[in-house]
Amino acid sequence: KQEVTQIPAALSVPEGENLVLNCSFTDSAIYNLQWFRQDPGKGLTSLLLIQSSQREQTSGRLNASLDKSSGRSTLYIAASQPGDSATYLCAVLGSSGGGADGLTFGKGTHLIIQP
Amino acid sequence: ETGVTQSPTHLIKTRGQQVTLRCSSQSGHNTVSWYQQALGQGPQFIFQYYREEENGRGNFPPRFSGLQFPNYSSELNVNALELDDSALYLCAEGLAGGDTQYFGPGTRLTVL
């Protein structure tokens, strides 16, 4: 059974810092990995999706890497801003693809950027 | 903005009651998945529908059931509500093939 762990559970940093969020998964047979953002009481916004054959994806100040063999992914946020404050969730899709097994999520990292 | 909407936004029920949650789809998204997110936890996969049939289910009992309609909208039905069913229920839509899933804003269910 796939398990996803996110470290740290919570993080508070001053505005402007670069930061790294970590995600690990136990079964390396994945189809893809996604990073989501969730604001309090809201739904999920997809930030980056990395296919199993890819090593990284970038969008603006965000960069996500994937090391499938070691079961790890990182989300790098450059020049953090107060608007980045949210919970960041990592999720993997099993290698059968198609979504029929559903995404397996970590518990998230609760990020606070201090002005 | 994904275009995925869910109703109602909030709902309060008592133990033993039944509830129906709804999700509307963007045209062209042919899969819909439902997730349960308890407070402080990541979402957990309930099931997925494709072409109006359930084609995958997580570790949830049969009292969680669903429907997908030809216009791509979807319902989640939960019978015999329990206190532990209190959670944020999220629907996610996408295309068969495992690409990006688009999540709705969720329905917050409270069971008293």
Coordinates of C-alpha atoms in Angstrom, one line a residue:
Chain A
K1 CA 0.0 0.0 0.0
Q2 CA 1.4 3.4 -1.1
E3 CA 2.2 5.8 1.8
V4 CA 3.1 9.4 1.3
T5 CA 4.9 11.4 4.0
Q6 CA 5.6 15.2 4.0
I7 CA 8.2 16.9 6.1
P8 CA 8.0 19.3 7.8
A9 CA 4.4 19.3 8.9
A10 CA 4.6 23.1 9.5
L11 CA 7.0 25.8 8.5
S12 CA 7.1 29.5 9.3
V13 CA 9.7 31.7 7.6
P14 CA 10.2 35.5 6.9
E15 CA 9.2 36.9 3.6
G16 CA 11.9 36.7 0.9
E17 CA 13.4 33.4 1.9
N18 CA 13.9 30.4 -0.4
L19 CA 12.4 27.2 1.0
V20 CA 12.1 23.5 0.3
L21 CA 9.2 21.2 1.1
N22 CA 9.8 17.5 1.1
C23 CA 7.7 14.5 0.1
S24 CA 8.5 10.8 0.2
F25 CA 6.6 7.8 -1.0
T26 CA 7.0 4.1 -0.3
D27 CA 6.2 2.5 -3.7
S28 CA 8.3 3.8 -6.5
A29 CA 6.0 2.4 -9.1
I30 CA 4.2 5.7 -9.8
Y31 CA 2.5 7.2 -12.9
N32 CA 3.0 10.8 -11.8
L33 CA 3.4 13.1 -8.8
Q34 CA 1.5 16.3 -8.2
W35 CA 2.0 19.2 -5.8
F36 CA -1.2 21.0 -4.8
R37 CA -1.9 24.1 -2.8
Q38 CA -4.8 24.4 -0.4
D39 CA -6.0 27.5 1.3
P40 CA -8.0 27.2 4.6
G41 CA -11.3 25.5 4.0
K42 CA -10.9 25.5 0.3
G43 CA -10.4 23.0 -2.5
L44 CA -7.0 22.1 -4.1
T45 CA -5.2 24.0 -6.7
S46 CA -2.7 22.0 -8.9
L47 CA 0.7 23.6 -8.9
L48 CA 3.0 21.2 -10.7
L49 CA 2.7 17.7 -12.2
I50 CA 5.7 15.6 -12.9
Q51 CA 5.4 12.4 -15.0
S52 CA 7.3 9.4 -13.8
S53 CA 9.8 9.8 -16.7
Q54 CA 10.6 13.4 -15.8
R55 CA 13.0 14.8 -13.2
E56 CA 11.6 18.2 -12.6
Q57 CA 9.0 20.8 -13.5
T58 CA 9.1 24.6 -13.1
S59 CA 6.4 27.2 -12.9
G60 CA 7.4 30.7 -12.0
R61 CA 9.0 30.7 -8.6
L62 CA 8.1 27.1 -8.1
N63 CA 10.3 24.1 -9.0
A64 CA 9.5 20.5 -8.2
S65 CA 11.9 17.6 -8.6
L66 CA 11.3 13.9 -8.6
D67 CA 13.7 11.0 -7.8
K68 CA 11.5 8.0 -8.4
S69 CA 14.1 5.4 -7.5
S70 CA 14.5 6.9 -4.0
G71 CA 10.9 7.7 -3.6
R72 CA 11.4 11.5 -3.0
S73 CA 10.2 14.8 -4.4
T74 CA 10.9 18.3 -3.3
L75 CA 9.1 21.6 -3.9
Y76 CA 11.3 24.6 -4.0
I77 CA 9.7 28.0 -3.6
A78 CA 12.0 31.0 -4.4
A79 CA 11.6 34.4 -2.9
S80 CA 8.7 33.5 -0.7
Q81 CA 5.8 36.0 -0.3
P82 CA 3.0 36.3 2.3
G83 CA 0.5 35.2 -0.5
D84 CA 2.4 31.8 -0.5
S85 CA 1.0 31.0 2.9
A86 CA -1.2 27.9 2.5
T87 CA -1.0 24.1 3.0
Y88 CA 1.0 22.3 0.3
L89 CA 0.0 18.7 -0.5
C90 CA 2.0 16.1 -2.4
A91 CA 0.1 13.3 -4.2
V92 CA 1.1 10.3 -6.2
L93 CA -0.8 8.3 -8.8
G94 CA -0.1 4.6 -9.1
S95 CA 1.6 3.2 -12.1
S96 CA -1.6 1.8 -13.6
G97 CA -2.5 5.4 -14.4
G98 CA -6.0 6.2 -15.4
G99 CA -6.8 7.5 -11.9
A100 CA -8.9 4.4 -11.1
D101 CA -6.7 3.9 -8.0
G102 CA -7.0 7.5 -7.0
L103 CA -4.3 9.9 -5.8
T104 CA -2.5 9.0 -2.6
F105 CA -1.9 12.2 -0.6
G106 CA 0.4 13.2 2.2
K107 CA -0.9 15.2 5.2
G108 CA 0.6 18.4 3.8
T109 CA 3.0 21.1 5.0
H110 CA 1.4 24.1 6.6
L111 CA 3.4 27.1 5.4
I112 CA 3.3 30.6 6.9
I113 CA 5.3 33.4 5.3
Q114 CA 5.8 36.2 7.8
P115 CA 5.6 39.8 6.3
Chain B
E1 CA -10.4 28.8 -11.7
T2 CA -11.1 25.2 -12.7
G3 CA -14.8 25.5 -13.5
V4 CA -15.6 22.6 -11.1
T5 CA -18.4 23.5 -8.8
Q6 CA -19.8 21.7 -5.8
S7 CA -23.0 22.1 -3.8
P8 CA -23.9 22.7 -1.1
T9 CA -21.0 24.6 0.4
H10 CA -21.8 23.5 3.9
L11 CA -24.2 20.9 5.3
I12 CA -25.1 19.8 8.8
K13 CA -26.7 16.4 9.4
T14 CA -27.4 14.1 12.3
R15 CA -26.1 10.6 12.8
G16 CA -28.1 8.0 10.9
Q17 CA -29.3 10.4 8.2
Q18 CA -28.5 10.2 4.5
V19 CA -26.8 12.9 2.4
T20 CA -26.3 13.7 -1.3
L21 CA -23.5 15.9 -2.4
R22 CA -23.2 17.3 -6.0
C23 CA -20.4 18.1 -8.4
S24 CA -20.7 19.7 -11.8
S25 CA -18.3 19.2 -14.6
Q26 CA -16.5 21.0 -17.4
S27 CA -17.5 19.6 -20.7
G28 CA -14.9 17.1 -21.8
H29 CA -13.9 15.8 -18.4
N30 CA -15.0 12.2 -18.5
T31 CA -13.8 11.0 -15.1
V32 CA -14.9 12.2 -11.7
S33 CA -13.3 11.2 -8.4
W34 CA -14.5 11.9 -4.9
Y35 CA -12.2 12.4 -1.9
Q36 CA -12.8 12.7 1.9
Q37 CA -10.5 15.1 3.8
A38 CA -10.7 15.0 7.6
L39 CA -9.4 18.0 9.5
G40 CA -5.6 18.1 9.4
Q41 CA -5.3 15.2 7.0
G42 CA -4.7 14.7 3.4
P43 CA -7.6 13.8 1.1
Q44 CA -8.5 10.1 0.9
F45 CA -9.8 8.5 -2.3
I46 CA -13.4 7.3 -2.1
F47 CA -14.0 6.2 -5.7
Q48 CA -13.8 7.2 -9.4
Y49 CA -16.5 7.1 -12.1
Y50 CA -15.8 6.8 -15.8
R51 CA -18.5 6.6 -18.4
E52 CA -21.1 6.5 -15.7
E53 CA -19.7 3.5 -14.0
E54 CA -17.5 3.1 -10.9
N55 CA -14.1 2.0 -12.1
G56 CA -12.1 2.3 -8.9
R57 CA -12.7 2.5 -5.1
G58 CA -10.7 3.3 -2.1
N59 CA -11.1 1.8 1.4
F60 CA -14.6 3.0 2.0
P61 CA -17.7 1.0 2.9
P62 CA -20.7 0.4 0.5
R63 CA -22.8 3.1 2.3
F64 CA -20.7 5.5 0.2
S65 CA -22.1 5.4 -3.3
G66 CA -22.1 7.6 -6.4
L67 CA -23.5 8.5 -9.7
Q68 CA -22.2 10.1 -12.8
F69 CA -24.6 11.5 -15.3
P70 CA -24.4 11.9 -19.1
N71 CA -23.8 15.6 -18.7
Y72 CA -20.7 14.8 -16.6
S73 CA -22.2 16.0 -13.3
S74 CA -21.9 13.6 -10.4
E75 CA -23.4 12.8 -7.0
L76 CA -21.9 11.3 -3.8
N77 CA -24.4 9.6 -1.5
V78 CA -23.7 8.6 2.0
N79 CA -26.2 6.5 4.0
A80 CA -26.4 5.9 7.7
L81 CA -24.1 8.9 8.6
E82 CA -21.6 8.4 11.3
L83 CA -19.8 11.1 13.4
D84 CA -16.5 10.2 11.6
D85 CA -18.1 11.1 8.3
S86 CA -17.6 14.8 9.2
A87 CA -15.1 16.1 6.7
L88 CA -14.5 18.2 3.6
Y89 CA -15.7 16.3 0.5
L90 CA -13.9 17.1 -2.7
C91 CA -14.7 16.1 -6.2
A92 CA -12.0 16.0 -8.9
E93 CA -12.4 15.8 -12.6
G94 CA -10.1 14.9 -15.4
L95 CA -9.6 12.9 -18.5
A96 CA -9.1 9.2 -18.6
G97 CA -5.4 8.6 -18.8
G98 CA -4.1 9.9 -15.5
D99 CA -3.3 13.5 -16.3
T100 CA -4.0 16.5 -14.1
Q101 CA -7.1 16.4 -11.9
Y102 CA -9.1 19.5 -11.3
F103 CA -10.6 19.9 -7.9
G104 CA -13.8 21.6 -6.8
P105 CA -14.0 23.9 -3.7
G106 CA -15.5 21.1 -1.6
T107 CA -18.5 20.6 0.6
R108 CA -18.0 20.8 4.4
L109 CA -20.2 18.1 6.0
T110 CA -20.8 18.1 9.8
V111 CA -22.5 15.1 11.4
L112 CA -23.9 15.7 14.9

